[in-house]
Coordinates of C-alpha atoms and ligand atoms in Angstrom, one line a residue:
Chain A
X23 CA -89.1 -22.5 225.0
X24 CA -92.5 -23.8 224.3
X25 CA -93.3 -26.8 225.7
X26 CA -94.0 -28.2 221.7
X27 CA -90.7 -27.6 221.1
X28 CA -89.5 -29.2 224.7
X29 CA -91.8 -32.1 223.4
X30 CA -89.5 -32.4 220.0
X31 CA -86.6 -32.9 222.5
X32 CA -87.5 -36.3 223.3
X33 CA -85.9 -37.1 219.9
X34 CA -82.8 -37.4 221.9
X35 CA -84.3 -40.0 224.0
X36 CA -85.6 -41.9 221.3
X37 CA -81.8 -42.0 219.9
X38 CA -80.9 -44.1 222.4
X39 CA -83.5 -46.2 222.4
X40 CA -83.8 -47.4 218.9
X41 CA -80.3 -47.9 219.3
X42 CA -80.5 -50.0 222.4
X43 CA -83.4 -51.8 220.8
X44 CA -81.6 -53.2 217.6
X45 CA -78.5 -53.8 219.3
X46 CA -80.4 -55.5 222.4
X47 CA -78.6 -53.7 224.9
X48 CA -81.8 -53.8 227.5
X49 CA -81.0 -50.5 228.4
X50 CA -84.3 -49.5 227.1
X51 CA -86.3 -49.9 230.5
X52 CA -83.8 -47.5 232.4
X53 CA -83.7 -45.2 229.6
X54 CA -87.7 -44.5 229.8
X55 CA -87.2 -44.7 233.8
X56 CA -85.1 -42.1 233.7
X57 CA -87.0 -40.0 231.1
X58 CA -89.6 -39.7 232.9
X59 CA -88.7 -39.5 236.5
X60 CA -86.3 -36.5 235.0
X61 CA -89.4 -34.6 233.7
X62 CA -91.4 -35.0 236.5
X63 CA -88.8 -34.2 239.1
X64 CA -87.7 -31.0 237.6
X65 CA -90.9 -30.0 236.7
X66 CA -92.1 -30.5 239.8
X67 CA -89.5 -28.2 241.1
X68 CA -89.8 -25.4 238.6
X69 CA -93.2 -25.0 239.5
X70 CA -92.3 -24.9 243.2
X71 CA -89.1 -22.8 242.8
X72 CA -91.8 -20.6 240.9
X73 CA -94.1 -20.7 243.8
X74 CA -91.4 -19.8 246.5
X75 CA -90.1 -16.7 244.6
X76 CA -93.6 -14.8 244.0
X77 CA -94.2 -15.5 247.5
X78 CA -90.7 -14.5 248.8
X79 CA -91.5 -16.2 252.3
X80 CA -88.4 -17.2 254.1
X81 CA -90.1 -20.4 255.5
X82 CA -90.7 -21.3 252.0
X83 CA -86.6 -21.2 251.5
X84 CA -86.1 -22.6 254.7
X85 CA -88.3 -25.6 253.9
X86 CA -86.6 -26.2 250.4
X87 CA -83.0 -26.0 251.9
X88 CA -84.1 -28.2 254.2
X89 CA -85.6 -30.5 251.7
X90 CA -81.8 -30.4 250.1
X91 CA -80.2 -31.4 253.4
X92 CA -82.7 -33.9 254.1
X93 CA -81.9 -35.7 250.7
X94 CA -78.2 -35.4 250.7
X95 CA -78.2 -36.9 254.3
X96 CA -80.2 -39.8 252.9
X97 CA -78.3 -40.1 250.0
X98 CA -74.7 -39.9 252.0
X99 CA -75.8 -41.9 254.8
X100 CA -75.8 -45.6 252.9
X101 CA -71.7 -44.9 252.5
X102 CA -70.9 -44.5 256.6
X103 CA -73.3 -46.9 257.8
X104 CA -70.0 -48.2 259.4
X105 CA -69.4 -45.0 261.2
X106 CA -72.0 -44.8 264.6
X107 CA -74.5 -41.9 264.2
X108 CA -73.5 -41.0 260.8
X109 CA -76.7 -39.5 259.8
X110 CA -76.4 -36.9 262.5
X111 CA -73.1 -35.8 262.0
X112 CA -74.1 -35.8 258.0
X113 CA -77.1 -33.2 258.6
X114 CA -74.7 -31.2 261.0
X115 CA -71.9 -31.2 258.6
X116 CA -74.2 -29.8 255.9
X117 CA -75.9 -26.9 258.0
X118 CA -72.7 -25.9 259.1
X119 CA -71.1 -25.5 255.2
X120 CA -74.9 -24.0 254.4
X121 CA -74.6 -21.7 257.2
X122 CA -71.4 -20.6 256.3
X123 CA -71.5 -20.2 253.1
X124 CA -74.5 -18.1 252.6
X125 CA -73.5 -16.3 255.7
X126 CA -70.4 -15.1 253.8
X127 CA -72.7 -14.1 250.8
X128 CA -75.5 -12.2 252.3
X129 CA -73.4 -10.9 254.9
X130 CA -71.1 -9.6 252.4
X131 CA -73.5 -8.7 250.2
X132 CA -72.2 -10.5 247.1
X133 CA -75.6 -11.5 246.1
X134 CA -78.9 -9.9 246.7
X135 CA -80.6 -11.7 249.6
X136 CA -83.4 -13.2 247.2
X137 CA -84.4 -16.8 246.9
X138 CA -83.3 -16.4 243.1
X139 CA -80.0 -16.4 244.6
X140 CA -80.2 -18.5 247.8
X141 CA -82.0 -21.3 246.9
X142 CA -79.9 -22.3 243.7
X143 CA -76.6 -21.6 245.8
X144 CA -77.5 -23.6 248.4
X145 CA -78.6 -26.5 246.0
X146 CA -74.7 -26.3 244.5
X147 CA -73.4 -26.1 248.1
X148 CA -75.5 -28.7 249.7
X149 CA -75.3 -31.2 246.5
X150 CA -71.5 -31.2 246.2
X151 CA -71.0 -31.3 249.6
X152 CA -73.0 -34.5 249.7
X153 CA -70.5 -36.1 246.3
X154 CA -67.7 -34.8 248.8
X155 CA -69.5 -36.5 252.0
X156 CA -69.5 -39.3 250.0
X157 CA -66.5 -39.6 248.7
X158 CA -64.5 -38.8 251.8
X159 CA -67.0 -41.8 253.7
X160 CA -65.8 -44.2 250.8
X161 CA -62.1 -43.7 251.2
X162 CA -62.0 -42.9 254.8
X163 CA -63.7 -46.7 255.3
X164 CA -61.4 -48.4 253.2
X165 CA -58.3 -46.6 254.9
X166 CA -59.3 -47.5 258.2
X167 CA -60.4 -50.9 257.2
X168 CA -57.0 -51.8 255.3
X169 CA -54.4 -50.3 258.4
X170 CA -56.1 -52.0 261.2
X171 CA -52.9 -53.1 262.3
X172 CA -51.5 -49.9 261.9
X173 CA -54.1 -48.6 263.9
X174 CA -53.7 -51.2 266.9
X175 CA -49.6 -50.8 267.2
X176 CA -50.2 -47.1 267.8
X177 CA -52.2 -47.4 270.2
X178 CA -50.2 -50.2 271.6
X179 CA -47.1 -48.0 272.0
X180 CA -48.9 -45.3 274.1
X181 CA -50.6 -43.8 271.3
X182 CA -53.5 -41.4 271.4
X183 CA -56.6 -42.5 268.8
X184 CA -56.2 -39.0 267.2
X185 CA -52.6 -40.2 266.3
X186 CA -53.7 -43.7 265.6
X187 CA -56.0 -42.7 262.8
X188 CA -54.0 -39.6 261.8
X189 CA -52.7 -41.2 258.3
X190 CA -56.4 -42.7 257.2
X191 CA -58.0 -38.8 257.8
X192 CA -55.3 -37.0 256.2
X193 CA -55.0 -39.3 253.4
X194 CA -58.7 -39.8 252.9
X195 CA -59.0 -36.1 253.2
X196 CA -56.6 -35.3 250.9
X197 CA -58.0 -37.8 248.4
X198 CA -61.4 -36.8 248.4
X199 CA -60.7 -32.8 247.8
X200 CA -58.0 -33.5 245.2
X201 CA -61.0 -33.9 242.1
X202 CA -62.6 -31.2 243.3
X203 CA -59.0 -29.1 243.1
X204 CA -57.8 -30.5 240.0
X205 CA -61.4 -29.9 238.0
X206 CA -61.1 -26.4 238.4
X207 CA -57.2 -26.4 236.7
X208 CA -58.9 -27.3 233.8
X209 CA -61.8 -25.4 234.2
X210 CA -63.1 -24.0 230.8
X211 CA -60.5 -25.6 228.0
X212 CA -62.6 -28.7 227.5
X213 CA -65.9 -28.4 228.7
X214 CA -68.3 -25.4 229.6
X215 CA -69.5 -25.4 233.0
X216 CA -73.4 -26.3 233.8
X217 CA -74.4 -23.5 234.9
X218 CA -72.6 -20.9 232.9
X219 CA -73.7 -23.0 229.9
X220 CA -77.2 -22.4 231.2
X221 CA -77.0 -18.7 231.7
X222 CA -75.6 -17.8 228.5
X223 CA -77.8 -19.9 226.7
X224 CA -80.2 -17.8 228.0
X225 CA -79.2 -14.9 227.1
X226 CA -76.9 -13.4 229.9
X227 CA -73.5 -11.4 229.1
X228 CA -70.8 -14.1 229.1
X229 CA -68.7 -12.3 231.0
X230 CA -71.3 -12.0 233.9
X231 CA -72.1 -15.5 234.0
X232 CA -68.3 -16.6 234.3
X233 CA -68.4 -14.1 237.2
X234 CA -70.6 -16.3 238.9
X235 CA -69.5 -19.0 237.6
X236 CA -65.7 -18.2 239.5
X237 CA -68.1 -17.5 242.6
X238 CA -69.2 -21.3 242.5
X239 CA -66.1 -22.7 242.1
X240 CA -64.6 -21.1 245.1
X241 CA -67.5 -21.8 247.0
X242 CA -67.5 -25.3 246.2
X243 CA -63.3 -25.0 247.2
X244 CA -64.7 -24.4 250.6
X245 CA -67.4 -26.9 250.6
X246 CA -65.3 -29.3 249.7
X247 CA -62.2 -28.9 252.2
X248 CA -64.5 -27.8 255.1
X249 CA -67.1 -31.3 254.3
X250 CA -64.3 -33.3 254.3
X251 CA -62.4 -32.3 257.4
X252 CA -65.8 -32.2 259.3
X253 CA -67.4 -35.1 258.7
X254 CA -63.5 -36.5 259.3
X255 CA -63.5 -34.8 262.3
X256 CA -66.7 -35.8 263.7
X257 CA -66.2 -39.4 262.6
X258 CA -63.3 -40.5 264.2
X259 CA -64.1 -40.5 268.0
X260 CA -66.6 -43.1 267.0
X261 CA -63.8 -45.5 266.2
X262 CA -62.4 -45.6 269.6
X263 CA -63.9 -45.9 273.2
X264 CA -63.1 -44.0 276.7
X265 CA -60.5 -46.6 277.1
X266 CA -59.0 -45.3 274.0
X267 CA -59.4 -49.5 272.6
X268 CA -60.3 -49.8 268.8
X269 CA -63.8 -50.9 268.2
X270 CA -64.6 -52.4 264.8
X271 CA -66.3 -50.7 262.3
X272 CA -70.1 -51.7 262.2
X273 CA -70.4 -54.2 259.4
Chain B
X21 CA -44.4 -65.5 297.9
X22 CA -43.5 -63.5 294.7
X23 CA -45.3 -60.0 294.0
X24 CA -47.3 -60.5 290.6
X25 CA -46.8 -57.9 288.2
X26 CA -49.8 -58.9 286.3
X27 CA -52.7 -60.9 287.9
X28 CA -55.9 -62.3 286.3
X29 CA -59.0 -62.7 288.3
X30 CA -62.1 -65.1 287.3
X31 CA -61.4 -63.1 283.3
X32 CA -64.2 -64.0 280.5
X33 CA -63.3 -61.6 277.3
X34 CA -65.9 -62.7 274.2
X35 CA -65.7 -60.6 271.1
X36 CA -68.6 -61.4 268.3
X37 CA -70.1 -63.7 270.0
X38 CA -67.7 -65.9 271.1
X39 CA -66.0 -66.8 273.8
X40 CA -62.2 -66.4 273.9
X41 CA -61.3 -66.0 277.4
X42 CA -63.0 -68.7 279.8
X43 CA -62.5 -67.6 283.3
X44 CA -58.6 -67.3 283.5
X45 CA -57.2 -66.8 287.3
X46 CA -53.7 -66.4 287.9
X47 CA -50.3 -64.4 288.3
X48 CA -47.0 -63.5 286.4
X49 CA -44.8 -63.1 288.7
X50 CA -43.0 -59.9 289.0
X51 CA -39.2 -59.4 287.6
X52 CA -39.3 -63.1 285.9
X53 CA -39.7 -64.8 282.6
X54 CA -42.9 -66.1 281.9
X55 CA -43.5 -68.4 278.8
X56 CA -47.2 -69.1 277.5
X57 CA -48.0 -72.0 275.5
X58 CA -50.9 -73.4 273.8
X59 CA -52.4 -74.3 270.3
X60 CA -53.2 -71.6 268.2
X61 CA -56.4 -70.2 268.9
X62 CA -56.2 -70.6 272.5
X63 CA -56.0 -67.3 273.3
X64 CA -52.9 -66.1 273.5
X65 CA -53.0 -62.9 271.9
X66 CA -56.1 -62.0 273.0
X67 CA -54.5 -62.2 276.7
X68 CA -51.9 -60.0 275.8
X69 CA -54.2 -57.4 274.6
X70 CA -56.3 -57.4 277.6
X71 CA -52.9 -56.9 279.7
X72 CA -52.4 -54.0 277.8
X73 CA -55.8 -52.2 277.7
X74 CA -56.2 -52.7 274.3
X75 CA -59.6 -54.9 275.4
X76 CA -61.4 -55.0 278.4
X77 CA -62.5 -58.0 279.9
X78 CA -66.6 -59.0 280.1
X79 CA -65.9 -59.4 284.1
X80 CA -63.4 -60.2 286.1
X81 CA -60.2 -57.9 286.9
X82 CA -56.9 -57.4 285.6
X83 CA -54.6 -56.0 288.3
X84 CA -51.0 -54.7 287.3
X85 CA -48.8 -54.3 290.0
X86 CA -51.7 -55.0 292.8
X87 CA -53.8 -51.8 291.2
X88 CA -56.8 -52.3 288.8
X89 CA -56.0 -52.0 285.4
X90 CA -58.9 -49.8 285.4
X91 CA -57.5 -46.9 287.1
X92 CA -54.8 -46.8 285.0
X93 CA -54.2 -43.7 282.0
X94 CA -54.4 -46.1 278.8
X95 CA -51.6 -44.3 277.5
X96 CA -49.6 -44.7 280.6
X97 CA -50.7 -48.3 280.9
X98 CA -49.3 -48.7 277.5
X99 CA -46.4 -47.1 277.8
X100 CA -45.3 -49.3 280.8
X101 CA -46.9 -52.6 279.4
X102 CA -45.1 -52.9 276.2
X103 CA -46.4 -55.7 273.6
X104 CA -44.2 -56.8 270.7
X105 CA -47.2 -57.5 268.3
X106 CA -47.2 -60.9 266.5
X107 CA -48.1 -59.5 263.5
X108 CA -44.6 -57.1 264.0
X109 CA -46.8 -54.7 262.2
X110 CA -44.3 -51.6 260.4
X111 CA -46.1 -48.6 259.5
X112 CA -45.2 -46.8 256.0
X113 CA -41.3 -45.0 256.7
X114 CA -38.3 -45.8 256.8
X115 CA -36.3 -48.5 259.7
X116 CA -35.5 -45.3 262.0
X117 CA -39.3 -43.7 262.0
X118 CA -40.6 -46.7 262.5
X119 CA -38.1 -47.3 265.7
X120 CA -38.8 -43.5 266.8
X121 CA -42.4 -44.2 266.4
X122 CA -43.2 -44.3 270.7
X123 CA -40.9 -40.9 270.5
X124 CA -42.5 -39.0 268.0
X125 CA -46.1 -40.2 269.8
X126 CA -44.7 -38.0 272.4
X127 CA -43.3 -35.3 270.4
X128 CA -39.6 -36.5 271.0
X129 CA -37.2 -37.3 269.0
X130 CA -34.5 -40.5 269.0
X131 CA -30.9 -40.2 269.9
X132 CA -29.2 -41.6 266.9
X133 CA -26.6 -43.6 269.3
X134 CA -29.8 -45.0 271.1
X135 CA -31.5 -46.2 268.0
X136 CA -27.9 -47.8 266.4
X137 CA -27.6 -49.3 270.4
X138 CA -31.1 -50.9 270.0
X139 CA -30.4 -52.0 266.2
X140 CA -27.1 -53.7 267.3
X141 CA -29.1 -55.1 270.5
X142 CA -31.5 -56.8 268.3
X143 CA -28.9 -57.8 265.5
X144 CA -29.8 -55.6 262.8
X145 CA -26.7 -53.2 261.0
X146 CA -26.6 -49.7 261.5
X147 CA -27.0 -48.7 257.8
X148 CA -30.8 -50.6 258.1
X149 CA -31.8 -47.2 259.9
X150 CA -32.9 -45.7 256.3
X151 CA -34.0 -48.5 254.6
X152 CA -38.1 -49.1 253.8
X153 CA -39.6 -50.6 257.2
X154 CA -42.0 -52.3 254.7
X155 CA -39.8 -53.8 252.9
X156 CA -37.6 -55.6 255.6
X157 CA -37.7 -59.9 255.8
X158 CA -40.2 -61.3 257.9
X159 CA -37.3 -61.6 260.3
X160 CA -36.0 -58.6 260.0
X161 CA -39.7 -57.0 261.3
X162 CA -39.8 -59.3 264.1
X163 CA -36.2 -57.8 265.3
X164 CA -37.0 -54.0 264.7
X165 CA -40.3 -54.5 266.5
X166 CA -38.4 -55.9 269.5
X167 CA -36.5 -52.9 269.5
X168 CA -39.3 -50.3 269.0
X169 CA -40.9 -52.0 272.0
X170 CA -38.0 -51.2 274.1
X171 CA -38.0 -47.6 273.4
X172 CA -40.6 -47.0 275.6
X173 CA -38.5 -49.2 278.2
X174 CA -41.3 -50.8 279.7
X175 CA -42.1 -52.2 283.0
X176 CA -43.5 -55.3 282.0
X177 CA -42.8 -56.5 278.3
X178 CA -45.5 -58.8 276.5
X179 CA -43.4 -61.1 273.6
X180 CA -46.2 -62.6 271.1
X181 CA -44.3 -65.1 269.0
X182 CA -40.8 -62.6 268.5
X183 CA -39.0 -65.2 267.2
X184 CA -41.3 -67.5 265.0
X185 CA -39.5 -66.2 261.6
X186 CA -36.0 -66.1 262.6
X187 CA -33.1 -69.0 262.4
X188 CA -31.7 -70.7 265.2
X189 CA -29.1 -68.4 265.6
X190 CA -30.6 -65.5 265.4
X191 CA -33.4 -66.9 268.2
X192 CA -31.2 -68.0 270.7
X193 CA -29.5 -63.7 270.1
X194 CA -32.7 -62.5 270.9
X195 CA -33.4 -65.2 273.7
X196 CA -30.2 -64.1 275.5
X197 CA -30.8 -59.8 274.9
X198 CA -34.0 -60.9 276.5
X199 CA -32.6 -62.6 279.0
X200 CA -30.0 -59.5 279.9
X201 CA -32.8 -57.1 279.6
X202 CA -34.9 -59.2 282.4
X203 CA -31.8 -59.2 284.8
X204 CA -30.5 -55.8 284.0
X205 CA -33.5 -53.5 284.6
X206 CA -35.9 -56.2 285.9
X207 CA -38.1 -56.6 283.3
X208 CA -41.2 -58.5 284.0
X209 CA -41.6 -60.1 280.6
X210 CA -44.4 -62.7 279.4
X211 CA -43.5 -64.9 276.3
X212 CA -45.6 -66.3 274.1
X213 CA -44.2 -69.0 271.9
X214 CA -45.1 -72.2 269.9
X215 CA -41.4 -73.4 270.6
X216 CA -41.9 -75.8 273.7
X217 CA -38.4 -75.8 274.0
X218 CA -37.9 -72.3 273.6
X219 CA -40.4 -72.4 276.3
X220 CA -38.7 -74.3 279.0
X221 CA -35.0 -72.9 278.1
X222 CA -36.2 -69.4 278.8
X223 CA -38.7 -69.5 280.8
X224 CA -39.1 -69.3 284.9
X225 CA -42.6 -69.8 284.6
X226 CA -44.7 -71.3 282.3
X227 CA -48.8 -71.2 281.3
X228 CA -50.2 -73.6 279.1
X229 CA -53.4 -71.9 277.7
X230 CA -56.1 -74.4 275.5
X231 CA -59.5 -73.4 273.8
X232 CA -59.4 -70.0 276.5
X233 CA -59.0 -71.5 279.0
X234 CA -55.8 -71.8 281.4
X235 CA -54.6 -75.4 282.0
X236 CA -52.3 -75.4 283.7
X237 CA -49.0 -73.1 285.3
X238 CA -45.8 -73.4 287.0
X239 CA -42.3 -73.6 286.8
X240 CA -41.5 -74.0 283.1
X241 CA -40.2 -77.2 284.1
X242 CA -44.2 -78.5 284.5
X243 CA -43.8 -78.9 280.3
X244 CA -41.4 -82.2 281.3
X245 CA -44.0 -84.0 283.5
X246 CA -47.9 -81.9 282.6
X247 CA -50.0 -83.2 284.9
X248 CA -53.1 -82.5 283.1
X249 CA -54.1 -84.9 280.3
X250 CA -54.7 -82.7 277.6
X251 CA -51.5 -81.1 278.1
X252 CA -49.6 -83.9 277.8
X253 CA -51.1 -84.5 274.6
X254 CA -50.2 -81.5 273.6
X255 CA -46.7 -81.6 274.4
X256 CA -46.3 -84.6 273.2
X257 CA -47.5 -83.1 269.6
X258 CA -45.6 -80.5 269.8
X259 CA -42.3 -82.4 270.5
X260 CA -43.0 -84.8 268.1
Ligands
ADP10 N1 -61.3 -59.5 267.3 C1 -61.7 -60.7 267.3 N2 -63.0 -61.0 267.0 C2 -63.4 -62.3 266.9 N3 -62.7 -63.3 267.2 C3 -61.4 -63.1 267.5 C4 -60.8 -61.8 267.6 N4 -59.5 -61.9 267.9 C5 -59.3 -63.2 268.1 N5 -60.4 -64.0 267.9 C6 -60.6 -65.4 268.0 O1 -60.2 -65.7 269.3 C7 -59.5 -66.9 269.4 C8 -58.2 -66.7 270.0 O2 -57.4 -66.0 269.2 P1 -55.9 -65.6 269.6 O3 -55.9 -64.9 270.9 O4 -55.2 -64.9 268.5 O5 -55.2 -67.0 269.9 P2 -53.7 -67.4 269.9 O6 -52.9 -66.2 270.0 O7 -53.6 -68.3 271.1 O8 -53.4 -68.2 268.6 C9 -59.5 -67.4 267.9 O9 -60.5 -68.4 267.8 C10 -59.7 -66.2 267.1 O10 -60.3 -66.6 265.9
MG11 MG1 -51.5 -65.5 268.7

């Protein structure tokens, strides 16, 4: 695609505006915001995604996974400011599913150990296990939040703080891998996936990009599970003190 | 002189920033009924948590049985210093998990003529075993929490307002399986109520607590003639 054709794109921006314009909705301020902050961002990263794979220099894909985690974490971090030293246990929470997951690819050799591969993985790894992080922070707040009392009789009848918490991770948990679970029942009756979209548009076999495409989803089956019961995992103990009292969560 | 099951020494307990606990010094004696009294706010609750290790004091110690708190398991602690919440908290199940709850913390299971035994104790039927915990009376809670707090048959049993949501019959039942419990096994047990005369009917002892601090304790029969201004403002109101 030529960027004059990209250029007659913007059509589909100007929809919304006219429209937002005679019916004074005010979105048009956001609408140009996000206009251009989309075409410089992604610009700006097809030119260094261009750069990194002619140079083929594992710092380079080092430095841009890093870049993801670093932006997830800030990104995740504003949901668990409740949670003591939630940043840290966000960055090791997504090095550990990164680390995983690619090791499982490359080790296996299911795809070629090229940043053509590794970098875009990682970005779908490392992106919905930040929605997940999220998600999971959102619920796993409210639960504990809401059964404080719940919470305080176990422990008041001998209980450990594993057990007094038990019901908030599970359900919270639970709750944030279900969308992720139930998406993929549905998977391909209503809506194309992105990035299969993307590769048949242009040009691939269709049935080689739904091969990848079923090698996303069950990566992302595993990034979602394994986020959640991390950052659960590593979130808890911050609840409760050597004494094993309840300390409330940081407001 | 009577050993104290639970003794406070020079206690200050704060919690955002204010003060709860104001340097409360004293003893509940062991094997007897102690009632504690005061407005709400006082401090009541919060006393009953520290007894429990469910807080730790700013300074001062908390001895049970003549050892520190402190060098206590806080499960064991627990386990021997029972509370019967005010709240009488239920968590999601049915009248029998919520009764086996202290078991199942320990990977046990109830005896079913135990738990009907407790039910009957506490005057709830034996068919409430299956019903929703959650959906039970106000009333109804307050009973089944007594009962779940005696599972664990504890040493020394801490009663925050058990009865505050139950009719006069139904309060003098419980006052007397108290009673029978404390002379049976022993029980130390530490009552707090808003009833003055529950107070002095059950009580061997009695604390008045006001604004975190400790007024004034002795026997219960100190609520006919308080020494202490305040308190005989206060018990004045209250009988009033
Ligand atoms: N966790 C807490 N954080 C802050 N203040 C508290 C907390 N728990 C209790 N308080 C305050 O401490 C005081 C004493 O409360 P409480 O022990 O429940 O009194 P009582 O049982 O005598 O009515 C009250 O002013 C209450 O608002
Ligand atoms: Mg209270």
């Amino acid at each position: 695609m030529s960027y004059l054709t990209l250029s007659l794109t913007l059509i589909f921006v100007l929809i919304p505006l006219i429209l937002s314009r005679t019916l004074k909705l005010g979105l048009e301020k956001d609408t140009i915001i996000a206009t251009v902050r989309s075409i410089i961002q992604l610009l700006a990263v097809g030119y260094v995604l261009q750069y990194v794979f002619e140079t083929d220099n594992i710092i380079f894909i080092l430095l841009m996974i890093l870049l993801m985690i670093g932006a997830a974490t800030q990104n995740a971090r504003r949901k668990g400011t409740s949670i003591r030293g939630i940043t840290w246990k966000l960055v090791i929470t997504f090095i550990f599913i990164e680390v995983l997951t690619q090791s499982i690819l490359l080790g296996l050799n299911i795809v070629p150990p090229t940043p053509q591969y590794i970098i875009p993985i990682s970005g779908m790894v490392i992106g919905n296990s930040m929605v997940l992080g999220i998600l999971f922070l959102n619920r796993f707040t409210a639960e504990v939040e809401n059964l404080q009392d719940e919470t305080e009789l176990i422990l008041t009848l001998g209980g450990t703080p594993k057990q007094a918490i038990h019901t908030q991770l599970i359900t919270s948990i639970k709750a944030s891998t279900i969308p992720t679970i139930e998406s993929q029942k549905t998977i391909g009756l209503v809506q194309l996936p992105g990035m299969m979209s993307g590769q048949i548009i242009a040009g691939a076999d269709p049935v080689q990009a739904v091969q990848f495409q079923l090698l996303i989803l069950f990566i992302l089956l595993t990034t979602a599970v394994v986020t959640s019961i991390m950052l659960g995992y590593l979130s808890y103990p911050t609840l409760f003190n050597q004494r094993m009292q309840f300390l409330k969560l940081r407001s | 002189m009577i050993q104290a099951a639970v003794e406070f020494q020079n206690v200050h307990y704060s919690a955002d920033g204010l003060h709860i606990l104001k340097n409360i010094t004293g003893a509940f004696p062991f094997g007897k009924i102690t009632t504690l009294v005061g407005p709400s706010g006082a401090g009541k609750s919060t006393l009953f948590k520290l007894c429990n290790g469910l807080r730790s004091p700013d300074s001062g110690e908390i001895l049970i049985k003549g050892t520190s708190i402190d060098s206590y398991d806080p499960v064991e602690l627990r386990r021997k210093v029972g509370i019967a919440l005010q709240s009488a908290t239920m968590v999601k199940g049915s009248v029998l998990e919520n009764l086996e709850l202290p078991l199942t913390l320990q990977g046990k299971k109830i005896d079913i003529e135990f738990a009907l035994e407790l039910l009957h104790d506490v005057g709830l039927e034996g068919e409430f075993l299956e019903r929703n915990a959650k959906e039970l009376s106000g009333g109804q809670r307050q009973k089944l929490s007594i009962a779940r707090t005696l599972v664990n048959k504890p040493e020394v049993l801490l009663l925050d307002e058990i009865t505050s949501s139950l009719d006069r019959v139904s309060q003098r039942d419980i006052e007397e399986l108290i009673e029978k419990i404390n002379e049976k096994y022993g029980t130390t047990m530490i009552w707090i109520t808003h009833n003055l005369e529950q107070a002095l009917r059950i009580g061997h002892f009695t604390w008045v607590m006001m604004n975190g601090e400790l007024i004034e304790s002795g026997e219960s029969s100190l609520l006919k003639n308080p020494r202490d201004k305040r308190v005989q403002d206060f018990v004045k109101g209250e009988v009033e």
